[in-house]
Coordinates of C-alpha atoms in Angstrom, one line a residue:
Chain A
M1 CA 22.4 -21.4 -10.0
T2 CA 22.9 -22.4 -6.3
E3 CA 23.2 -18.7 -5.3
W4 CA 20.1 -17.9 -7.2
R5 CA 18.2 -20.7 -5.4
S6 CA 19.5 -19.6 -2.1
T7 CA 18.4 -16.0 -2.8
L8 CA 14.9 -17.3 -3.8
A9 CA 14.8 -19.5 -0.6
R10 CA 15.9 -16.5 1.5
Q11 CA 13.1 -14.3 0.1
R12 CA 10.6 -17.2 0.7
Y13 CA 11.7 -17.4 4.3
L14 CA 11.4 -13.6 4.7
L15 CA 7.9 -13.7 3.1
D16 CA 6.9 -16.6 5.4
F17 CA 8.1 -14.7 8.4
T18 CA 6.3 -11.5 7.2
V19 CA 3.0 -13.3 6.8
A20 CA 3.4 -14.8 10.3
A21 CA 4.2 -11.4 11.7
M22 CA 1.2 -9.8 10.0
K23 CA -1.0 -12.6 11.5
R24 CA 0.4 -11.8 14.9
R25 CA -0.7 -8.2 14.6
R26 CA -4.0 -9.0 13.0
A27 CA -6.1 -6.2 14.4
R28 CA -3.7 -3.5 13.5
N29 CA -3.2 -4.7 10.0
L30 CA -6.9 -5.3 9.4
G31 CA -7.5 -1.7 10.6
L32 CA -4.8 -0.4 8.3
L33 CA -6.1 -2.4 5.4
L34 CA -9.6 -1.0 5.9
V35 CA -8.6 2.6 6.1
Y36 CA -6.1 2.3 3.3
G37 CA -8.5 0.2 1.1
G38 CA -11.2 2.8 1.8
M39 CA -9.0 5.6 0.6
V40 CA -8.1 3.7 -2.6
F41 CA -11.8 2.9 -3.1
L42 CA -12.9 6.6 -3.0
L43 CA -10.1 7.7 -5.3
A44 CA -10.6 4.8 -7.7
S45 CA -14.4 5.3 -7.8
V46 CA -14.0 9.0 -8.8
L47 CA -11.4 7.9 -11.4
F48 CA -13.4 5.1 -12.9
Y49 CA -16.6 7.2 -12.9
T50 CA -15.1 10.2 -14.6
G51 CA -13.3 8.0 -17.1
A52 CA -16.5 6.1 -18.0
L53 CA -18.6 9.3 -18.3
K54 CA -16.0 10.8 -20.6
H55 CA -15.9 7.6 -22.6
E56 CA -19.7 7.6 -22.8
A57 CA -19.7 11.3 -23.9
G58 CA -17.1 10.5 -26.5
L59 CA -19.2 7.7 -27.9
L60 CA -22.2 10.0 -28.1
L61 CA -20.3 12.8 -29.9
A62 CA -18.9 10.3 -32.4
E63 CA -22.3 10.4 -34.0
A64 CA -22.7 14.2 -33.6
P65 CA -22.3 16.6 -36.5
E66 CA -18.8 17.9 -37.2
I67 CA -20.0 21.5 -36.8
V68 CA -23.2 23.0 -35.3
V69 CA -24.0 26.6 -36.4
Q70 CA -26.0 28.9 -34.2
R71 CA -27.2 32.4 -34.9
M72 CA -26.2 35.1 -32.5
V73 CA -28.2 38.2 -31.8
A74 CA -26.7 40.7 -29.4
G75 CA -24.4 38.0 -28.1
R76 CA -27.2 35.6 -27.5
H77 CA -28.3 32.4 -29.2
D78 CA -31.3 33.1 -31.5
L79 CA -33.3 31.1 -34.0
I80 CA -31.6 30.6 -37.4
P81 CA -33.5 31.0 -40.7
E82 CA -33.6 28.5 -43.5
T83 CA -31.9 31.0 -45.8
H84 CA -28.7 30.6 -43.7
A85 CA -28.9 26.9 -44.5
E86 CA -29.1 27.7 -48.2
T87 CA -26.1 29.9 -48.0
L88 CA -24.1 27.3 -46.1
R89 CA -24.9 24.6 -48.7
R90 CA -22.9 26.6 -51.2
I91 CA -19.7 26.3 -49.2
R92 CA -17.3 23.6 -50.5
G93 CA -16.5 20.8 -48.2
I94 CA -20.0 20.7 -46.6
R95 CA -21.9 17.6 -47.6
A96 CA -25.2 18.3 -45.8
V97 CA -26.9 21.0 -43.8
Q98 CA -29.8 20.1 -41.6
G99 CA -31.9 22.4 -39.5
R100 CA -32.5 21.2 -35.9
L101 CA -35.3 22.0 -33.5
W102 CA -34.7 21.6 -29.8
G103 CA -35.4 23.4 -26.5
Y104 CA -36.2 23.0 -22.9
H105 CA -39.5 22.8 -21.0
Y106 CA -39.9 23.2 -17.3
D107 CA -42.4 20.8 -15.8
P108 CA -43.6 22.1 -12.4
V109 CA -45.2 18.7 -11.6
V110 CA -41.8 17.1 -11.2
R111 CA -39.9 20.4 -10.9
A112 CA -37.5 19.4 -13.7
N113 CA -36.5 20.5 -17.1
Y114 CA -37.2 18.3 -20.1
T115 CA -35.2 18.4 -23.3
L116 CA -37.7 18.7 -26.2
L117 CA -36.3 17.6 -29.6
V118 CA -37.5 17.0 -33.1
P119 CA -35.7 13.8 -34.3
P120 CA -34.0 14.0 -37.8
S121 CA -36.1 11.1 -39.1
D122 CA -39.8 11.9 -39.4
D123 CA -41.1 8.9 -37.5
I124 CA -43.0 10.6 -34.8
A125 CA -46.6 11.3 -35.6
P126 CA -48.1 14.6 -34.6
G127 CA -49.8 14.4 -31.2
T128 CA -47.5 11.6 -30.0
T129 CA -44.1 11.5 -28.2
V130 CA -41.2 9.3 -27.4
I131 CA -39.7 10.0 -23.9
G132 CA -36.5 9.3 -22.1
P133 CA -36.4 6.7 -19.3
A134 CA -35.8 9.1 -16.4
L135 CA -38.7 11.3 -17.5
A136 CA -41.0 8.2 -17.8
R137 CA -39.9 7.2 -14.3
A138 CA -40.4 10.7 -12.8
R139 CA -43.9 11.1 -14.3
G140 CA -44.8 7.4 -13.7
A141 CA -45.9 7.3 -17.4
G142 CA -45.8 4.5 -19.9
I143 CA -46.7 3.8 -23.5
G144 CA -50.2 4.9 -24.3
D145 CA -50.4 7.5 -21.4
V146 CA -51.0 11.1 -22.2
L147 CA -48.7 14.0 -21.1
S148 CA -49.8 17.6 -21.6
F149 CA -48.0 20.9 -21.4
R150 CA -48.9 24.5 -21.7
G151 CA -47.4 26.0 -24.7
H152 CA -46.0 29.5 -25.3
D153 CA -49.5 30.8 -25.9
G154 CA -50.9 29.2 -22.7
A155 CA -52.9 26.6 -24.6
L156 CA -52.7 23.0 -23.3
R157 CA -51.3 20.5 -25.7
A158 CA -51.5 16.7 -25.1
F159 CA -49.1 14.1 -26.3
R160 CA -49.7 10.3 -26.3
I161 CA -46.6 8.3 -25.4
Q162 CA -45.6 6.2 -28.4
A163 CA -42.4 4.7 -26.9
V164 CA -40.0 5.0 -24.0
L165 CA -36.3 5.1 -24.9
P166 CA -34.3 2.1 -23.6
Q167 CA -32.3 2.5 -20.3
E168 CA -28.9 1.9 -21.9
S169 CA -29.4 4.6 -24.6
G170 CA -26.9 6.8 -22.8
L171 CA -26.4 9.7 -20.6
V172 CA -28.2 12.5 -22.4
S173 CA -31.4 10.6 -23.4
A174 CA -32.6 10.4 -19.8
D175 CA -34.8 13.6 -19.9
L176 CA -35.6 13.6 -23.7
F177 CA -39.1 14.4 -25.0
L178 CA -39.2 13.7 -28.8
V179 CA -42.0 15.3 -30.7
A180 CA -43.0 15.9 -34.3
E181 CA -41.9 19.2 -36.0
P182 CA -45.4 20.8 -36.2
D183 CA -46.0 20.1 -32.5
F184 CA -42.6 21.6 -31.6
R185 CA -43.3 24.7 -33.5
A186 CA -46.8 25.1 -32.1
L187 CA -45.6 24.5 -28.5
F188 CA -42.8 27.0 -28.6
G189 CA -44.1 29.4 -31.2
V190 CA -41.2 28.8 -33.6
P191 CA -42.2 30.0 -37.1
A192 CA -41.8 27.8 -40.1
G193 CA -38.4 28.3 -41.8
Q194 CA -36.7 28.9 -38.5
Y195 CA -34.5 26.4 -36.6
T196 CA -32.7 26.2 -33.3
D197 CA -29.4 25.6 -35.0
L198 CA -27.9 24.0 -38.1
A199 CA -26.0 20.7 -38.2
L200 CA -23.2 20.5 -40.8
R201 CA -21.7 17.2 -42.1
I202 CA -18.1 17.5 -43.3
P203 CA -16.6 14.3 -44.6
N204 CA -13.0 15.4 -44.5
A205 CA -11.8 16.0 -41.0
R206 CA -8.9 18.2 -42.1
E207 CA -11.3 20.7 -43.7
I208 CA -13.4 21.3 -40.5
Q209 CA -11.4 24.2 -39.3
T210 CA -11.4 25.9 -42.7
V211 CA -15.1 25.3 -43.2
A212 CA -15.7 26.9 -39.7
E213 CA -13.7 29.9 -40.8
K214 CA -15.7 30.2 -44.1
V215 CA -19.0 29.9 -42.2
L216 CA -18.0 32.8 -40.0
E217 CA -16.9 34.8 -43.0
T218 CA -20.1 34.1 -45.0
L219 CA -22.5 34.5 -42.0
P220 CA -21.0 37.0 -39.6
D221 CA -24.0 36.7 -37.2
S222 CA -23.3 32.9 -36.7
R223 CA -21.3 30.9 -34.3
P224 CA -19.9 27.6 -35.5
I225 CA -19.3 25.0 -32.7
L226 CA -16.9 22.2 -33.6
R227 CA -17.5 18.7 -32.3
E228 CA -14.0 18.7 -30.9
E229 CA -14.9 21.8 -28.8
M230 CA -18.0 19.9 -27.5
L231 CA -15.8 17.0 -26.5
R232 CA -13.5 19.3 -24.7
T233 CA -16.4 20.9 -22.9
Y234 CA -17.7 17.5 -21.8
D235 CA -14.2 16.6 -20.6
A236 CA -13.9 19.8 -18.8
V237 CA -17.3 19.5 -17.2
F238 CA -16.6 15.9 -16.0
D239 CA -13.2 16.9 -14.7
W240 CA -14.7 19.8 -12.9
R241 CA -17.3 17.5 -11.4
S242 CA -14.7 15.0 -10.3
A243 CA -12.8 17.9 -8.7
L244 CA -16.1 18.9 -7.0
V245 CA -16.3 15.4 -5.5
L246 CA -12.7 15.2 -4.6
L247 CA -12.6 18.6 -3.0
P248 CA -14.8 17.9 0.0
L249 CA -13.4 14.4 0.1
S250 CA -9.9 15.7 0.3
G251 CA -10.2 16.6 3.9
A252 CA -11.3 13.0 4.7
L253 CA -8.6 11.6 2.4
L254 CA -6.0 13.7 4.1
A255 CA -7.2 12.5 7.5
F256 CA -7.0 8.9 6.3
A257 CA -3.6 9.5 4.8
I258 CA -2.3 10.9 8.1
L259 CA -3.8 8.0 10.0
A260 CA -2.3 5.5 7.7
W261 CA 1.1 7.2 7.7
E262 CA 1.1 7.4 11.5
K263 CA 0.1 3.7 11.8
A264 CA 2.6 2.6 9.2
S265 CA 5.5 4.8 10.3
G266 CA 5.3 4.5 14.1
L267 CA 7.1 1.4 15.3
S268 CA 5.7 -0.1 18.5
A269 CA 8.1 -1.1 21.3
D270 CA 7.3 -4.7 20.4
E271 CA 8.4 -4.2 16.8
R272 CA 11.5 -2.4 17.8
R273 CA 12.5 -5.2 20.1
E274 CA 11.7 -7.8 17.4
I275 CA 14.1 -6.0 15.0
G276 CA 16.7 -6.0 17.7
I277 CA 16.3 -9.7 18.2
L278 CA 16.5 -10.5 14.5
K279 CA 19.6 -8.4 14.2
A280 CA 21.2 -10.0 17.2
V281 CA 20.7 -13.5 15.8
G282 CA 22.4 -12.5 12.6
W283 CA 19.9 -10.8 10.3
E284 CA 21.4 -8.0 8.3
T285 CA 19.8 -4.5 8.0
G286 CA 18.9 -5.5 4.4
D287 CA 17.1 -8.6 5.6
V288 CA 15.0 -6.6 8.1
L289 CA 14.3 -4.0 5.4
A290 CA 13.3 -6.7 2.9
M291 CA 11.0 -8.2 5.4
K292 CA 9.3 -4.9 6.1
L293 CA 9.2 -4.2 2.3
W294 CA 7.3 -7.5 1.9
E295 CA 5.0 -6.4 4.8
G296 CA 4.3 -3.0 3.3
G297 CA 4.1 -4.3 -0.2
L298 CA 1.6 -7.0 0.8
L299 CA -0.6 -4.7 2.8
S300 CA -0.6 -1.9 0.2
L301 CA -1.1 -4.3 -2.7
L302 CA -4.0 -5.9 -0.9
A303 CA -5.5 -2.5 -0.1
F304 CA -5.0 -1.4 -3.7
L305 CA -6.7 -4.6 -5.1
F306 CA -9.6 -4.5 -2.6
G307 CA -10.0 -0.7 -3.1
T308 CA -10.0 -0.9 -6.9
A309 CA -12.1 -4.0 -7.0
A310 CA -14.7 -2.5 -4.7
A311 CA -14.6 0.8 -6.8
Y312 CA -15.1 -1.2 -10.0
W313 CA -18.1 -3.0 -8.5
H314 CA -19.4 0.3 -7.0
V315 CA -19.2 2.2 -10.4
F316 CA -19.9 -0.4 -13.0
G317 CA -22.0 -2.9 -11.0
L318 CA -24.1 -0.6 -8.8
S319 CA -23.9 2.5 -11.0
A320 CA -22.0 4.5 -8.4
P321 CA -24.8 5.4 -5.9
L322 CA -22.3 7.4 -3.8
L323 CA -21.2 9.6 -6.7
A324 CA -24.1 9.7 -9.2
P325 CA -25.9 12.7 -7.6
V326 CA -22.9 15.0 -8.2
M327 CA -21.2 13.4 -11.2
Q328 CA -23.9 12.7 -13.8
G329 CA -27.0 14.1 -15.4
W330 CA -27.6 17.5 -16.9
S331 CA -30.7 18.4 -15.0
V332 CA -32.8 17.2 -12.1
L333 CA -33.7 13.9 -13.8
Y334 CA -30.8 11.5 -13.3
P335 CA -30.3 8.8 -15.9
A336 CA -30.6 5.3 -14.5
F337 CA -28.1 3.2 -16.5
R338 CA -25.1 1.0 -16.2
L339 CA -21.8 2.6 -17.3
T340 CA -19.7 0.6 -19.8
P341 CA -16.4 -0.3 -18.1
A342 CA -13.8 2.1 -19.4
I343 CA -10.6 2.3 -17.4
D344 CA -7.6 4.4 -18.2
A345 CA -4.5 2.2 -17.5
T346 CA -2.3 5.3 -17.1
Q347 CA -4.5 6.8 -14.4
L348 CA -4.8 3.4 -12.7
L349 CA -1.0 3.1 -12.7
A350 CA -0.7 6.7 -11.3
L351 CA -3.2 5.8 -8.5
F352 CA -1.1 2.7 -7.8
F353 CA 2.1 4.7 -7.5
L354 CA 0.5 7.5 -5.6
T355 CA -1.0 5.1 -2.9
V356 CA 1.5 2.2 -2.8
L357 CA 4.9 4.0 -2.9
P358 CA 4.2 6.6 -0.2
Y359 CA 3.0 3.8 2.1
L360 CA 6.2 1.8 1.4
A361 CA 8.3 4.8 2.1
A362 CA 6.4 5.5 5.3
T363 CA 6.9 2.0 6.5
L364 CA 10.6 1.7 5.5
V365 CA 12.0 4.9 7.0
P366 CA 11.5 4.1 10.7
V367 CA 12.4 0.5 10.2
W368 CA 15.6 1.5 8.5
R369 CA 16.3 3.8 11.5
A370 CA 15.7 1.0 13.9
A371 CA 17.6 -1.5 11.9
V372 CA 20.9 0.4 11.5
T373 CA 21.4 0.8 15.2
D374 CA 23.4 -1.7 17.1
P375 CA 21.3 -4.6 18.4
D376 CA 22.9 -4.7 21.9
E377 CA 19.8 -3.2 23.5
V378 CA 18.0 -6.6 23.3
M379 CA 20.7 -7.9 25.7
R380 CA 19.5 -5.6 28.4
Chain B
M1 CA 35.4 -25.2 15.2
N2 CA 38.1 -22.8 16.4
A3 CA 37.6 -19.3 17.7
R4 CA 40.2 -17.4 19.8
V5 CA 38.9 -14.1 21.0
E6 CA 41.4 -11.4 22.1
L7 CA 40.5 -8.0 23.7
R8 CA 43.1 -5.2 23.9
G9 CA 42.4 -2.0 25.8
V10 CA 38.7 -2.3 25.2
R11 CA 36.5 0.5 26.6
K12 CA 32.8 1.2 26.1
A13 CA 31.1 4.5 27.0
F14 CA 27.4 5.2 27.2
H15 CA 26.0 8.8 26.8
E16 CA 29.3 9.8 25.2
D17 CA 29.7 13.6 24.7
R18 CA 27.3 14.2 27.5
P19 CA 27.9 15.3 31.1
N20 CA 26.5 12.0 32.3
V21 CA 29.0 9.8 30.3
F22 CA 29.3 6.3 31.8
W23 CA 32.2 3.9 31.1
A24 CA 30.6 0.4 31.4
V25 CA 33.8 -1.3 30.3
D26 CA 36.9 0.6 31.2
G27 CA 40.1 -0.9 29.7
I28 CA 40.0 -4.6 29.4
D29 CA 42.7 -6.9 28.1
L30 CA 41.6 -10.5 27.9
V31 CA 42.4 -13.5 25.8
L32 CA 39.8 -16.3 25.5
P33 CA 41.4 -19.3 23.9
A34 CA 39.4 -21.6 21.6
G35 CA 37.4 -24.2 23.5
G36 CA 36.5 -24.2 27.2
V37 CA 34.1 -22.5 29.4
T38 CA 34.7 -19.0 30.7
V39 CA 32.5 -17.3 33.2
L40 CA 32.3 -13.5 33.6
A41 CA 31.4 -12.9 37.2
G42 CA 30.8 -9.8 39.2
P43 CA 28.0 -7.7 40.7
S44 CA 25.2 -6.0 38.7
G45 CA 26.6 -3.0 36.8
S46 CA 30.2 -4.5 36.7
G47 CA 30.1 -4.5 32.9
K48 CA 29.5 -8.3 32.2
T49 CA 26.7 -7.9 29.7
T50 CA 28.4 -5.0 28.0
L51 CA 31.5 -7.0 27.5
L52 CA 29.5 -9.9 26.1
T53 CA 27.9 -7.5 23.6
L54 CA 31.3 -6.3 22.5
I55 CA 32.7 -9.8 22.1
G56 CA 29.6 -11.0 20.3
C57 CA 29.5 -8.1 17.8
L58 CA 26.2 -6.7 19.1
A59 CA 28.0 -3.4 19.8
R60 CA 31.3 -1.8 18.9
P61 CA 33.9 -0.7 21.5
T62 CA 34.4 3.1 22.0
E63 CA 38.1 2.4 22.3
G64 CA 40.4 -0.7 21.9
R65 CA 40.4 -3.7 19.6
V66 CA 38.5 -7.0 19.6
R67 CA 40.2 -9.7 17.5
L68 CA 38.8 -13.0 16.4
D69 CA 41.5 -15.5 15.5
G70 CA 43.9 -12.6 15.1
R71 CA 41.6 -10.6 12.8
D72 CA 40.4 -7.2 14.1
I73 CA 36.6 -7.3 14.1
S74 CA 35.8 -4.2 16.1
G75 CA 35.9 -1.9 13.1
L76 CA 34.1 -4.2 10.5
P77 CA 31.2 -2.8 8.6
E78 CA 27.7 -3.9 9.6
P79 CA 27.1 -6.8 7.1
F80 CA 30.3 -8.5 8.2
L81 CA 29.4 -8.1 11.9
A82 CA 25.9 -9.6 11.1
A83 CA 27.6 -12.5 9.4
L84 CA 29.7 -13.1 12.5
R85 CA 26.7 -12.9 14.7
R86 CA 25.0 -15.4 12.4
Q87 CA 27.7 -18.0 12.0
T88 CA 30.5 -17.6 14.6
F89 CA 28.6 -16.5 17.7
G90 CA 25.4 -18.0 19.1
F91 CA 23.5 -16.0 21.8
V92 CA 21.3 -17.0 24.7
F93 CA 19.8 -13.9 26.1
Q94 CA 18.9 -13.4 29.7
R95 CA 15.2 -13.1 28.9
F96 CA 15.7 -15.5 26.0
N97 CA 14.2 -13.0 23.6
L98 CA 12.1 -15.5 21.7
I99 CA 9.6 -14.0 19.2
R100 CA 6.1 -14.4 20.5
G101 CA 3.4 -15.7 18.3
L102 CA 5.8 -18.0 16.5
T103 CA 6.3 -21.7 17.3
V104 CA 9.4 -23.2 18.9
L105 CA 10.5 -24.6 15.6
D106 CA 10.1 -21.2 13.8
N107 CA 12.1 -19.4 16.5
V108 CA 14.9 -22.0 16.2
M109 CA 15.1 -21.6 12.4
L110 CA 15.2 -17.8 12.4
P111 CA 19.0 -17.2 12.4
A112 CA 19.3 -19.5 9.3
Y113 CA 16.7 -17.5 7.2
P114 CA 19.2 -15.0 5.7
L115 CA 21.4 -18.0 4.5
G116 CA 18.4 -19.4 2.5
P117 CA 19.2 -23.1 3.1
P118 CA 16.8 -25.7 1.7
H119 CA 13.6 -25.8 3.8
R120 CA 13.6 -29.5 4.4
A121 CA 17.2 -29.6 5.6
L122 CA 16.7 -26.6 7.9
T123 CA 13.6 -28.1 9.5
R124 CA 15.5 -31.4 10.0
R125 CA 18.4 -29.6 11.6
A126 CA 16.1 -27.5 13.9
N127 CA 14.2 -30.6 15.0
A128 CA 17.4 -32.5 15.7
A129 CA 18.7 -29.6 17.9
L130 CA 15.4 -29.6 19.8
E131 CA 15.5 -33.4 20.2
R132 CA 19.0 -33.2 21.5
L133 CA 17.9 -30.6 24.1
G134 CA 15.0 -32.8 25.1
I135 CA 12.2 -30.5 23.8
G136 CA 11.5 -32.1 20.5
H137 CA 7.9 -32.7 21.6
R138 CA 7.3 -28.9 22.0
A139 CA 8.5 -28.0 18.4
G140 CA 4.9 -27.0 17.3
A141 CA 4.1 -25.1 20.5
L142 CA 3.9 -21.3 20.6
V143 CA 6.8 -19.9 22.6
E144 CA 4.5 -18.0 25.0
S145 CA 3.2 -21.4 26.3
L146 CA 6.7 -22.6 27.3
S147 CA 8.1 -23.0 30.9
G148 CA 11.3 -21.1 31.8
G149 CA 13.4 -24.2 31.2
E150 CA 11.8 -25.0 27.9
A151 CA 12.2 -21.4 26.8
Q152 CA 15.9 -21.5 27.6
R153 CA 16.4 -24.7 25.7
T154 CA 14.6 -23.2 22.7
A155 CA 17.0 -20.2 23.0
I156 CA 20.0 -22.5 23.1
A157 CA 18.7 -24.5 20.1
R158 CA 18.3 -21.2 18.2
A159 CA 21.8 -20.1 19.2
L160 CA 23.2 -23.4 17.8
I161 CA 21.2 -23.7 14.6
N162 CA 24.1 -22.3 12.5
D163 CA 26.7 -24.3 14.3
P164 CA 28.6 -21.4 15.8
A165 CA 32.1 -21.8 17.4
V166 CA 31.3 -19.6 20.3
L167 CA 28.2 -19.7 22.5
I168 CA 27.5 -16.7 24.6
A169 CA 24.9 -16.8 27.4
D170 CA 24.0 -13.8 29.5
E171 CA 22.9 -14.8 33.1
P172 CA 21.7 -18.2 31.9
T173 CA 20.4 -19.3 35.2
A174 CA 18.8 -16.0 36.4
N175 CA 15.3 -17.3 35.6
L176 CA 15.8 -21.0 36.5
D177 CA 15.5 -23.0 39.7
T178 CA 18.3 -25.2 40.9
A179 CA 17.2 -28.3 39.1
L180 CA 16.9 -26.5 35.8
S181 CA 20.2 -24.7 36.4
L182 CA 22.0 -28.0 36.8
A183 CA 20.3 -29.3 33.7
F184 CA 21.7 -26.2 31.9
L185 CA 25.2 -27.0 33.1
D186 CA 24.9 -30.5 31.7
I187 CA 24.1 -28.9 28.3
V188 CA 27.1 -26.6 28.7
S189 CA 29.3 -29.7 29.5
D190 CA 28.1 -31.4 26.3
L191 CA 28.8 -28.3 24.2
R192 CA 32.3 -27.9 25.7
A193 CA 33.0 -31.5 24.9
E194 CA 32.2 -30.7 21.2
G195 CA 35.1 -28.2 21.3
R196 CA 33.0 -25.0 21.4
T197 CA 34.0 -21.9 23.2
L198 CA 31.5 -21.0 25.9
L199 CA 31.3 -17.6 27.4
L200 CA 28.8 -17.1 30.3
S201 CA 28.1 -14.1 32.5
S202 CA 26.7 -15.0 35.9
H203 CA 26.7 -13.9 39.5
D204 CA 25.2 -17.3 40.4
P205 CA 27.7 -19.3 42.6
L206 CA 26.2 -22.5 41.2
V207 CA 27.5 -21.6 37.7
R208 CA 30.8 -20.0 38.9
E209 CA 31.7 -23.0 41.0
A210 CA 30.5 -25.6 38.5
S211 CA 33.1 -28.3 37.6
V212 CA 32.5 -27.6 33.9
V213 CA 33.9 -24.1 34.2
D214 CA 37.6 -23.7 33.1
R215 CA 38.0 -20.0 34.0
A216 CA 36.3 -17.3 36.0
V217 CA 37.0 -13.6 35.2
E218 CA 35.8 -11.3 37.9
L219 CA 34.7 -7.8 36.9
R220 CA 34.0 -4.7 38.9
D221 CA 33.3 -1.2 37.6
G222 CA 34.2 -2.3 34.1
R223 CA 37.6 -3.6 34.9
V224 CA 39.0 -7.1 35.5
V225 CA 39.8 -7.5 39.2
A226 CA 40.5 -11.3 39.2
D227 CA 41.2 -13.9 36.6
H228 CA 41.7 -17.4 37.7
E229 CA 41.7 -20.9 36.2
T230 CA 39.2 -23.2 38.0
R231 CA 39.3 -27.0 38.2
A232 CA 37.7 -28.3 35.1
E233 CA 36.9 -31.6 33.6
P234 CA 39.1 -32.4 30.6
A235 CA 37.3 -31.3 27.4
G236 CA 36.2 -34.0 24.9

């Protein structure tokens, strides 16, 4: 018990001494904290942002159909006839088949693509539209305003805005333009009985793969796309985007890392002399190492906490203004919304170990080298 | 408080295995009995400081043996040497080697940190040491604001914090004027009276010829050239 108390007291003394030593080298430590915290901030921002986007995409896809069937003509996606839907309804395991109508429209006014979609429920009256928040912002349009486009035949068609989708409705609703079925067909020249694709509902998750195979067997000109595949695509896209951000950043990160390493690993003459004095008055090599471990631990932990807290605030509080242009949005119109905090504990732990441990090692190696030499130099 | 130091055939080389090898201490046999004041005298480069570092476990001899109370300490592993530096030997360095940015009190307490004593008891002990040396009023001052005499007393208080049997001081009066040097010798006299062994290096005649000194060992080129008892006040 006494020994335990003495060990605790010893660590407290070492910690006190470390804090005093850090205060004495305030400018150097603040500089290190800034550089190191900045590095953690950048890495954590990309990490949080990618994680949150994947989470968001996952939530969206949770509502998506289990399989989407497209028709392929000469290796390209083509309209799919209603007769295909009839055929699919006969396959066991499929509860519902619904034809979907959607497409893109380029608006030269804002130089952006809109996603035009006929919603499954028939609650949009012909001649009216419900638009996404980014589209409303880009066109400066609100409820009651009229937006008009030229259709496939060159004729101008006007739509009165019935509603604007709420901001928080998610990533992919930003550039939506919801219209009634007859309007969609008239605008794009899609004949009745033809759809963009078919959405299949399969209640039993274990049958999805088998159903997909049956679809391909029954309709050889079709391509079934599984929800899991879509999720994987989202993941891949966001991973690719995070890599896109990290790649140009990696040069800067490397420079930061080298600077931090150099600052941490180089012992000043003053520090070397101090280690000599401590050893001369009876500190063991272990005491000096423990003191430096406290120093490195405190500094890296503070940098990690500041960096991750700032990244959290940047991503979830400010909607990541530094990353948004690269990381989000499918078109020119970027969604304006706040991401739901979604943090992967494993990734955070990996970031902790990748930033804190190398720093501790960088600090300890030169100290160990200085601490194992005889302290007689301080006598001179 | 008992510490008899014995040196047998002690040699210390610098730049060993190089063409410019230099033997700072070159074959010294010496016995320092427990208690009393011994002065290592001699010109610069005679090996005084090196010999102090060998006795005080700050460095290891290249050849020969250093014994403390009959036990060979020259080949001990580092943790044991650190323990001896902490508890048996107290050092007062020529340039005092106080840690800047810390207060006088913090500097004095430093050698006790690895032992982890209760904080209140340690603070009391450090304050008592400072009071005894007449600088209790400077306990809260940063060491860089101290005068030469104050810095030396702080260094002495630090050397005594773990109550060592041997106090080693390297050129203790080199940075002091005559009045402060005499004040230092008064402190030495008090410590001698407590039964401690004091080992000083100095080429200051004021120290060498002081009445408190029991023995003067003259060094030259790393060897003992004279060793004589001086008139000393009776200890205690």
